[in-house]
GROMACS .gro file of C-alpha atoms in nm:
model
  157
    1MET     CA    1  -4.887   9.746   2.630
    2THR     CA    2  -4.691   9.589   2.375
    3THR     CA    3  -4.535   9.254   2.455
    4HIS     CA    4  -4.214   9.098   2.332
    5LEU     CA    5  -4.376   8.833   2.111
    6SER     CA    6  -4.591   9.108   1.918
    7ARG     CA    7  -4.279   9.335   1.864
    8LEU     CA    8  -4.110   9.032   1.724
    9ALA     CA    9  -4.445   8.949   1.499
   10SER     CA   10  -4.405   9.215   1.273
   11HIS     CA   11  -4.061   9.066   1.200
   12ALA     CA   12  -4.200   8.725   1.120
   13GLU     CA   13  -4.120   8.767   0.719
   14THR     CA   14  -3.766   8.874   0.803
   15ILE     CA   15  -3.723   8.569   1.035
   16LEU     CA   16  -3.893   8.337   0.794
   17ASN     CA   17  -3.650   8.446   0.496
   18GLY     CA   18  -3.348   8.384   0.704
   19ASP     CA   19  -3.267   8.749   0.745
   20ALA     CA   20  -3.252   8.785   1.118
   21ILE     CA   21  -2.903   8.790   1.286
   22GLU     CA   22  -2.704   8.575   1.505
   23GLN     CA   23  -2.502   8.678   1.828
   24PHE     CA   24  -2.328   8.511   2.098
   25GLY     CA   25  -2.417   8.588   2.459
   26ALA     CA   26  -2.232   8.571   2.780
   27LEU     CA   27  -2.377   8.482   3.106
   28CYS     CA   28  -2.114   8.531   3.353
   29ILE     CA   29  -2.147   8.384   3.684
   30ARG     CA   30  -1.948   8.391   4.029
   31ASP     CA   31  -2.029   8.257   4.375
   32ARG     CA   32  -2.057   8.520   4.645
   33ARG     CA   33  -1.878   8.447   4.988
   34ASP     CA   34  -2.176   8.314   5.115
   35GLY     CA   35  -2.217   8.058   4.849
   36GLN     CA   36  -2.486   8.246   4.667
   37MET     CA   37  -2.466   8.252   4.317
   38GLU     CA   38  -2.429   8.602   4.127
   39VAL     CA   39  -2.484   8.693   3.733
   40LEU     CA   40  -2.361   8.998   3.551
   41LEU     CA   41  -2.618   9.241   3.405
   42ILE     CA   42  -2.469   9.491   3.195
   43THR     CA   43  -2.663   9.799   3.023
   44THR     CA   44  -2.690   9.834   2.643
   45ARG     CA   45  -2.524  10.122   2.469
   46GLU     CA   46  -2.842  10.228   2.294
   47THR     CA   47  -3.116  10.187   2.527
   48GLY     CA   48  -2.972  10.161   2.875
   49ARG     CA   49  -3.184   9.849   2.918
   50TRP     CA   50  -3.028   9.565   3.136
   51SER     CA   51  -2.885   9.250   2.915
   52ILE     CA   52  -2.563   9.038   2.891
   53PRO     CA   53  -2.263   9.099   2.701
   54LYS     CA   54  -2.300   8.986   2.352
   55GLY     CA   55  -2.157   9.012   1.998
   56TRP     CA   56  -2.126   8.897   1.649
   57PRO     CA   57  -1.976   8.598   1.522
   58ILE     CA   58  -1.614   8.649   1.461
   59LYS     CA   59  -1.440   8.474   1.168
   60GLY     CA   60  -1.179   8.210   1.285
   61LEU     CA   61  -1.330   8.210   1.683
   62ALA     CA   62  -1.568   7.972   1.830
   63PRO     CA   63  -1.879   8.084   2.002
   64GLN     CA   64  -1.712   8.068   2.337
   65GLU     CA   65  -1.418   8.250   2.230
   66VAL     CA   66  -1.630   8.527   2.115
   67VAL     CA   67  -1.835   8.476   2.429
   68GLU     CA   68  -1.529   8.541   2.625
   69ARG     CA   69  -1.409   8.849   2.412
   70GLU     CA   70  -1.716   9.004   2.466
   71ALA     CA   71  -1.753   8.976   2.850
   72TRP     CA   72  -1.428   9.129   2.828
   73GLU     CA   73  -1.492   9.405   2.618
   74GLU     CA   74  -1.819   9.498   2.761
   75ALA     CA   75  -1.803   9.418   3.095
   76GLY     CA   76  -1.417   9.349   3.201
   77VAL     CA   77  -1.477   9.019   3.288
   78LYS     CA   78  -1.201   8.717   3.250
   79GLY     CA   79  -1.349   8.420   3.277
   80ARG     CA   80  -1.389   8.071   3.093
   81ALA     CA   81  -1.693   8.033   2.864
   82LYS     CA   82  -1.845   7.683   2.822
   83LYS     CA   83  -1.835   7.537   2.509
   84ARG     CA   84  -2.196   7.377   2.561
   85VAL     CA   85  -2.482   7.622   2.466
   86PHE     CA   86  -2.681   7.713   2.784
   87GLY     CA   87  -2.987   7.870   2.592
   88TYR     CA   88  -3.114   8.101   2.349
   89PHE     CA   89  -3.296   8.431   2.318
   90THR     CA   90  -3.415   8.659   2.084
   91TYR     CA   91  -3.457   9.037   2.076
   92LEU     CA   92  -3.512   9.324   1.841
   93LYS     CA   93  -3.139   9.472   1.750
   94SER     CA   94  -3.187   9.855   1.664
   95LEU     CA   95  -2.908   9.894   1.384
   96GLU     CA   96  -2.749  10.236   1.309
   97ASP     CA   97  -2.962  10.330   1.052
   98GLY     CA   98  -3.245  10.335   1.264
   99ARG     CA   99  -3.388   9.983   1.140
  100GLN     CA  100  -3.464   9.679   1.389
  101ILE     CA  101  -3.384   9.353   1.334
  102PRO     CA  102  -3.459   9.001   1.518
  103SER     CA  103  -3.158   8.894   1.656
  104PHE     CA  104  -3.106   8.509   1.801
  105VAL     CA  105  -2.850   8.520   2.074
  106GLU     CA  106  -2.674   8.176   2.153
  107VAL     CA  107  -2.598   8.201   2.520
  108HIS     CA  108  -2.313   8.029   2.682
  109LEU     CA  109  -2.222   8.035   3.062
  110VAL     CA  110  -1.892   8.228   3.159
  111ASP     CA  111  -1.733   8.107   3.503
  112VAL     CA  112  -1.575   8.449   3.599
  113ARG     CA  113  -1.221   8.425   3.743
  114GLN     CA  114  -1.125   8.799   3.768
  115THR     CA  115  -1.287   9.130   3.692
  116LYS     CA  116  -1.121   9.465   3.585
  117LYS     CA  117  -1.216   9.819   3.662
  118ASN     CA  118  -1.054   9.949   3.328
  119PHE     CA  119  -1.167   9.763   2.978
  120PRO     CA  120  -1.281   9.879   2.654
  121GLU     CA  121  -1.653   9.982   2.713
  122CYS     CA  122  -1.608  10.074   3.067
  123ARG     CA  123  -1.732  10.459   3.011
  124GLU     CA  124  -2.025  10.334   2.810
  125ARG     CA  125  -2.212  10.084   3.034
  126LYS     CA  126  -2.326  10.041   3.396
  127LEU     CA  127  -2.263   9.691   3.550
  128ALA     CA  128  -2.475   9.526   3.816
  129TRP     CA  129  -2.372   9.175   4.003
  130VAL     CA  130  -2.711   9.010   4.114
  131THR     CA  131  -2.892   8.702   4.197
  132PRO     CA  132  -3.011   8.511   3.899
  133ILE     CA  133  -3.400   8.587   4.014
  134GLU     CA  134  -3.317   8.981   4.094
  135ALA     CA  135  -3.189   8.965   3.699
  136ALA     CA  136  -3.473   8.782   3.572
  137THR     CA  137  -3.706   9.090   3.700
  138LEU     CA  138  -3.466   9.354   3.534
  139VAL     CA  139  -3.441   9.206   3.189
  140ARG     CA  140  -3.697   9.268   2.919
  141GLU     CA  141  -3.662   8.968   2.722
  142PRO     CA  142  -3.894   8.652   2.808
  143GLU     CA  143  -3.644   8.400   2.709
  144LEU     CA  144  -3.373   8.550   2.882
  145LYS     CA  145  -3.567   8.586   3.176
  146SER     CA  146  -3.623   8.197   3.174
  147LEU     CA  147  -3.276   8.106   3.161
  148LEU     CA  148  -3.205   8.306   3.440
  149ARG     CA  149  -3.479   8.159   3.612
  150CYS     CA  150  -3.307   7.814   3.537
  151LEU     CA  151  -2.979   7.933   3.677
  152GLU     CA  152  -3.150   7.999   3.989
  153LYS     CA  153  -3.274   7.656   4.016
  154ARG     CA  154  -2.951   7.506   3.907
  155SER     CA  155  -2.805   7.689   4.185
  156ALA     CA  156  -3.046   7.603   4.447
  157ALA     CA  157  -3.024   7.220   4.392
   0.00000   0.00000   0.00000
């Protein structure tokens, strides 16, 4: 079985040359009626794997503003993103030309205020509201799994 780190290892030169890409991710959270925290996962368009909303830096927007925009476009979430970084994870981004390039994702928490059924990418993705522990079992990236487990510990405290 190929591990996440071994997949990234073949891209070490790209990373060392500074040719990796940077993205911003939205870790959308809300409380259920019973007080339990839920997080939002979405499927990626290319592979259908579970992840969080994320996107490219946008000139003139702060990272938390990019995160809020991505949460809306990819998941129909309206909310307030924290300015403070919650954490980071890496994955291999598949480009349109078939190449894969390492991406470093800066993750911000988003307190969800409202969700809409119709949003720009509603026909392209599946959404799932799950507990942080359930989410950690569904995503592939080890660092994202770790962030989700940290969120579970925080909500239990």
